[in-house]
Amino acid sequence: MSDLNPFTALVNEGETSKPLSDNRKNTVEEESLISLLERIFAFSLNEEVAKKKGYRYLGDLFSTCEKKLELDSESLSYYLCERLLSTSNNINDSSSENEGFLNHSRENQTIKYLYECYKVYVEEDLDRRDGYHIIKEEILKNAATAFIYPEIYADQDLFRQLIDILMYDDLYIDFFKGLCQAVDMNEENDGSSLKVFYEKIINLLTSDITGQPLSTFDMRIFDILKILTMQENYAIKFMECQEPKNPSSGVSYATTALGALLNISILPKTPGSEYEHFGNVMSHSALDNTENIVWNKVKMITDQLHLFFLSLLKLSPLVNNMVLNWLSQCIAKNSDREKLWNTQISIDLNLANNTCVSDGFMLQLETVLLKLSEPFCNKKKILKVDPTYCAVPNDLLQEKKIHLLNMSGQTCLLPVEQEDSSEQRPMANSFSFISECFYFTHTVIHLGFVVAVERTIKMNQEFARLERLFEASRSGSRSIGNPDIIREKLRTEMTKFLSYKAQLTEPNMLASMFNFMSHTCYWLCQVAVKQESTDKSNYAPSEESEISFPISNHIPSTLKCIPEFVVNNIICFVNFIKRFNVSVFEEQGHQKLEPILTFILMFMGNHGYMKNPHLRAELAEALEALLPLYGEVISRPRTIESFQRKRLFAEYKFKQQVVRSLLEVFVGIEMTGQSVEFEQKFNYRRPMYKIMEYLWETEEYQNHFRKLAEEAEENMEAVLPPIFLRFINLLINDAVFLLDESLTNMSNLRELQAAREEGESSLPPHEIAQILGSIRQIGMIARFDNILGKDTITALENLTSKITIVFTHSTMVDRMASMLNYFLFNLVGPKKKNFKVKNPKEYNFEPAETVLKICKIYINLKDSDAFCLAISQDGRSYSPQLFSLAEDVLVRIGGTSYIDEIRDLAEKVSRKAEEYQASEETTIGAPDHFLDPIMSTLMTDPVILPSSKQVVDRTTIARHLLSDQTDPFNRSPLSMDQVIPDTELAKEIREWVKGRQNAR
């Protein structure tokens, strides 16, 4: 037997061809070898040895066998096979001195048993001894056979055994490598065994991941993933298994192993699933505790996800390509998430939830990409991002070696004017991974973070609505609903809201995103100021350029390649921080805030950089979010310092540009060619008024307003009206509209409240419900108009306190005076009772404060003769008693300190009225062609409009062109330099007036 034993040579230090000369020595060595094999495999053919050492006794299995029943390497394969097929527990349980040394003699699970054998082999350090590798090969061969022909062990879950080994032990790497090699090299392998092996283990692993919630997620799964992808050929097999069953469906990507990992978050994995956390949060301390627990778990998972993706991307170019292709396909198939209807419909009713991956999935993927982006989030490396990446059409992606699909169809900052012309957007020859990672990250933020934020805001609004309903139901109002049902809905909405808020405010994610957004803003500014290069192979800024204001008129063509959603991501993030976690501004510091402010000023005030007026107006909201102490925090009350934001506005090197950019966008959202819907402009201007109010508190910013006013004073008749003049014109327009709407709404509310009181006892419930609905609807509109109207009047009060010439100029003074007269008359005159409603504070209606502000504006402008004359000539609202009525109200509201000045104003207005009346008598009966066709007043400087040939007064057309650069008679484009002075008519009017005066 020994002559046939291949292990005989092991004791001869490599002399494999020479027989042993000492028979006794050979016998001892064979006995030693048999003892070693018995230790490794924990079975023996010797009953006495089995009993003594606690091995499994296999002698009875071969009692009829003719061959010699001794354990040696020649018969090892045969005996090991029989051991694996044996299901009996034929184990000698008698105690021995070696009890407990080996316990896999009792192991009946095939893979676990073979692994224990492998461990003993390793412990014996047999790999270092020539020839003993045959033992390892036998172990691995039998393990591979089990996986290739699992029907042999049909009663066992072989893959579960393997996962348990990979998860719970620490000597699995070599075992797994050897197992994969054995599977791949099996004699009957047709080349697919390893792929089938990987598919089965990954399917089981995916099932395990899918079934685990965040709170109990087993982090050892990541150890398994590292082993499954530790070398290129394994990673390739792994990625081949990530193809979803239905590649055309976005949601199917969550059923893959990668997708299942990304789906582990605070939020539900599928539509209609229960929210795991915040189900019964009764106090702020409980909320904090729950948030910290889930944040810690989320951080642990995202850190491991990041490392896993990073290892795959670094493994080899082929694996890198497979990973990026998977991500690109996943993003493309879930692009419906950006559709408007996706965020407008309730989460529970939204069909997109059944076709796209969850919000949690996208937010986890976003965090991973943010971490992958961190190495290039510095001023040097971010300049390597090429702005032309998104100009590459799908059919050139492979040529350019990039992956993100459908980017060339995105709406960009500047449009390509003629799609069918020869005009082409610039496109680099190749793109770095930095560029690719940058755009991948922004795309996922657009599909994930932005969508989730919009949903969170809607949840908060719904929660507020339910709170009002609940309070109304408890007060006994009819047709409201059952308080218990509403309370349960409140609890459900609160759980949803807190879950989304926790996912979106995870501290590490916010820090990474803030860093990413700050450097994105820096990069956008550098792209905008970069001069065109002769090198057309690369359009990245590469080197920092100096930024200065005013910005050059040069408009880079690369802005035609940058999608608008990049800017929208920045706006959404900054506004989210203001609403939900304003302390992040302080944590990040003014150095990271400064690039954001510079970007806002450059792009908000320059439509050459960004065509979309809506997006530029939304930048004003982002600017308002940066203001100190203006953060609206949806959380428990807390004192939030604003040192960093105060420092930002105090030390900012382009402070002089803040006011100008603000006025540019204020005017730009209404000017011809850039207009937005009439009602929408008030939503956009609301934050602008807040910014003005804050800036006006600082003398340096006041001086910037004054400087712009001085420029306007010097250029009142310029071809293009000065920005400050156009701004004041629109400010007055807003004040007229908003205050008028406010009074109308308050009058309607008064009537509805009276109807409700009268009908409580007589009207049927459905009519009462209709009245309540109308009150709520009009009340919301009234509240908005009142808030914005008050902001407008405040802006006028502040500006007129330091600046008067623009407001009293001939193009403005009549409108300014008539506006003030109209609202003062309504608020202090006999009609004031029409606006008294119940609970006026609920609608932010503060007539006393408005009267006080209007009186201050009168006082600020009272030194102007033109203004006093304009007040007296307002035939609609002015009367000699107007200021007497105002005095009575000032006494009641604590404004007695202004009474003397109001009286002085009243006297001056009266004198100017008498003077005007005397001169007006001379113009009575003027010919019709002497009168302005728009204002019906005697023209003093008639001009001819070139296209319509109409004659109007210069002041009239100048005022019209401040807000609309068209001929008012035929809508043709028009500017002041095009009007033609009608000198003959002007001379005729002067002579007629002179003749009337002489006749007197």
PDB file of C-alpha atoms in Angstrom, residues 447-542:
ATOM      1  CA  LEU A 447     -33.545  63.024  -9.054  1.00  0.00           C
ATOM      2  CA  GLY A 448     -33.159  62.292  -5.360  1.00  0.00           C
ATOM      3  CA  PHE A 449     -32.575  65.202  -3.011  1.00  0.00           C
ATOM      4  CA  VAL A 450     -34.630  67.803  -4.884  1.00  0.00           C
ATOM      5  CA  VAL A 451     -37.614  65.446  -5.232  1.00  0.00           C
ATOM      6  CA  ALA A 452     -37.443  64.395  -1.571  1.00  0.00           C
ATOM      7  CA  VAL A 453     -37.228  68.017  -0.391  1.00  0.00           C
ATOM      8  CA  GLU A 454     -40.321  68.987  -2.381  1.00  0.00           C
ATOM      9  CA  ARG A 455     -42.185  66.058  -0.868  1.00  0.00           C
ATOM     10  CA  THR A 456     -41.030  66.978   2.627  1.00  0.00           C
ATOM     11  CA  ILE A 457     -42.271  70.543   2.232  1.00  0.00           C
ATOM     12  CA  LYS A 458     -45.643  69.265   1.010  1.00  0.00           C
ATOM     13  CA  MET A 459     -45.812  66.905   4.005  1.00  0.00           C
ATOM     14  CA  ASN A 460     -45.170  69.812   6.323  1.00  0.00           C
ATOM     15  CA  GLN A 461     -47.933  71.804   4.652  1.00  0.00           C
ATOM     16  CA  GLU A 462     -50.314  68.851   4.893  1.00  0.00           C
ATOM     17  CA  PHE A 463     -49.443  68.439   8.559  1.00  0.00           C
ATOM     18  CA  ALA A 464     -50.234  72.110   9.184  1.00  0.00           C
ATOM     19  CA  ARG A 465     -53.565  71.704   7.375  1.00  0.00           C
ATOM     20  CA  LEU A 466     -54.477  68.670   9.477  1.00  0.00           C
ATOM     21  CA  GLU A 467     -53.554  70.544  12.635  1.00  0.00           C
ATOM     22  CA  ARG A 468     -56.012  73.299  11.734  1.00  0.00           C
ATOM     23  CA  LEU A 469     -58.690  70.708  10.965  1.00  0.00           C
ATOM     24  CA  PHE A 470     -58.057  68.953  14.244  1.00  0.00           C
ATOM     25  CA  GLU A 471     -58.401  72.159  16.240  1.00  0.00           C
ATOM     26  CA  ALA A 472     -61.570  73.026  14.336  1.00  0.00           C
ATOM     27  CA  SER A 473     -63.032  69.547  14.931  1.00  0.00           C
ATOM     28  CA  ARG A 474     -62.331  69.792  18.657  1.00  0.00           C
ATOM     29  CA  SER A 475     -64.121  73.118  18.823  1.00  0.00           C
ATOM     30  CA  GLY A 476     -67.305  71.416  17.613  1.00  0.00           C
ATOM     31  CA  SER A 477     -67.493  72.926  14.133  1.00  0.00           C
ATOM     32  CA  ARG A 478     -69.800  71.015  11.850  1.00  0.00           C
ATOM     33  CA  SER A 479     -68.682  69.192   8.700  1.00  0.00           C
ATOM     34  CA  ILE A 480     -65.043  69.080   9.818  1.00  0.00           C
ATOM     35  CA  GLY A 481     -64.693  65.414  10.693  1.00  0.00           C
ATOM     36  CA  ASN A 482     -64.069  63.000  13.529  1.00  0.00           C
ATOM     37  CA  PRO A 483     -61.267  64.296  15.811  1.00  0.00           C
ATOM     38  CA  ASP A 484     -59.962  60.763  16.444  1.00  0.00           C
ATOM     39  CA  ILE A 485     -59.615  60.045  12.724  1.00  0.00           C
ATOM     40  CA  ILE A 486     -57.903  63.395  12.132  1.00  0.00           C
ATOM     41  CA  ARG A 487     -55.574  62.753  15.085  1.00  0.00           C
ATOM     42  CA  GLU A 488     -54.514  59.412  13.578  1.00  0.00           C
ATOM     43  CA  LYS A 489     -53.861  61.093  10.226  1.00  0.00           C
ATOM     44  CA  LEU A 490     -51.790  63.674  12.066  1.00  0.00           C
ATOM     45  CA  ARG A 491     -49.701  60.951  13.688  1.00  0.00           C
ATOM     46  CA  THR A 492     -49.157  59.250  10.329  1.00  0.00           C
ATOM     47  CA  GLU A 493     -48.138  62.468   8.593  1.00  0.00           C
ATOM     48  CA  MET A 494     -45.807  63.374  11.435  1.00  0.00           C
ATOM     49  CA  THR A 495     -44.075  59.989  11.170  1.00  0.00           C
ATOM     50  CA  LYS A 496     -43.598  60.456   7.430  1.00  0.00           C
ATOM     51  CA  PHE A 497     -42.354  64.002   7.826  1.00  0.00           C
ATOM     52  CA  LEU A 498     -39.879  63.170  10.599  1.00  0.00           C
ATOM     53  CA  SER A 499     -38.563  60.179   8.643  1.00  0.00           C
ATOM     54  CA  TYR A 500     -37.914  62.287   5.541  1.00  0.00           C
ATOM     55  CA  LYS A 501     -36.433  65.099   7.581  1.00  0.00           C
ATOM     56  CA  ALA A 502     -34.082  62.708   9.375  1.00  0.00           C
ATOM     57  CA  GLN A 503     -32.904  61.179   6.095  1.00  0.00           C
ATOM     58  CA  LEU A 504     -32.350  64.590   4.523  1.00  0.00           C
ATOM     59  CA  THR A 505     -30.586  66.147   7.515  1.00  0.00           C
ATOM     60  CA  GLU A 506     -28.106  63.360   8.267  1.00  0.00           C
ATOM     61  CA  PRO A 507     -25.114  65.485   9.378  1.00  0.00           C
ATOM     62  CA  ASN A 508     -22.374  63.799   7.351  1.00  0.00           C
ATOM     63  CA  MET A 509     -24.435  63.933   4.165  1.00  0.00           C
ATOM     64  CA  LEU A 510     -25.204  67.625   4.706  1.00  0.00           C
ATOM     65  CA  ALA A 511     -21.536  68.421   5.299  1.00  0.00           C
ATOM     66  CA  SER A 512     -20.502  66.578   2.126  1.00  0.00           C
ATOM     67  CA  MET A 513     -23.226  68.240   0.078  1.00  0.00           C
ATOM     68  CA  PHE A 514     -22.418  71.707   1.393  1.00  0.00           C
ATOM     69  CA  ASN A 515     -18.795  71.227   0.387  1.00  0.00           C
ATOM     70  CA  PHE A 516     -19.846  69.927  -3.025  1.00  0.00           C
ATOM     71  CA  MET A 517     -22.299  72.789  -3.655  1.00  0.00           C
ATOM     72  CA  SER A 518     -19.822  75.437  -2.540  1.00  0.00           C
ATOM     73  CA  HIS A 519     -17.210  74.153  -4.977  1.00  0.00           C
ATOM     74  CA  THR A 520     -19.832  73.815  -7.715  1.00  0.00           C
ATOM     75  CA  CYS A 521     -20.572  77.536  -7.283  1.00  0.00           C
ATOM     76  CA  TYR A 522     -16.870  78.340  -7.462  1.00  0.00           C
ATOM     77  CA  TRP A 523     -16.557  76.240 -10.621  1.00  0.00           C
ATOM     78  CA  LEU A 524     -19.576  77.880 -12.293  1.00  0.00           C
ATOM     79  CA  CYS A 525     -18.098  81.330 -11.687  1.00  0.00           C
ATOM     80  CA  GLN A 526     -14.777  80.240 -13.160  1.00  0.00           C
ATOM     81  CA  VAL A 527     -16.513  78.771 -16.219  1.00  0.00           C
ATOM     82  CA  ALA A 528     -18.372  82.062 -16.708  1.00  0.00           C
ATOM     83  CA  VAL A 529     -15.263  84.253 -16.634  1.00  0.00           C
ATOM     84  CA  LYS A 530     -12.947  81.905 -18.552  1.00  0.00           C
ATOM     85  CA  GLN A 531     -11.844  83.378 -21.840  1.00  0.00           C
ATOM     86  CA  GLU A 532     -12.211  81.312 -24.996  1.00  0.00           C
ATOM     87  CA  SER A 533      -9.176  79.130 -25.600  1.00  0.00           C
ATOM     88  CA  THR A 534      -7.664  78.049 -28.882  1.00  0.00           C
ATOM     89  CA  ASP A 535      -7.405  74.526 -27.452  1.00  0.00           C
ATOM     90  CA  LYS A 536     -10.715  72.902 -28.394  1.00  0.00           C
ATOM     91  CA  SER A 537      -9.811  69.523 -26.904  1.00  0.00           C
ATOM     92  CA  ASN A 538     -10.501  70.607 -23.326  1.00  0.00           C
ATOM     93  CA  TYR A 539     -12.871  73.279 -22.009  1.00  0.00           C
ATOM     94  CA  ALA A 540     -12.286  72.880 -18.269  1.00  0.00           C
ATOM     95  CA  PRO A 541     -11.292  76.139 -16.530  1.00  0.00           C
ATOM     96  CA  SER A 542      -8.038  74.432 -15.393  1.00  0.00           C
TER      97      SER A 542
END
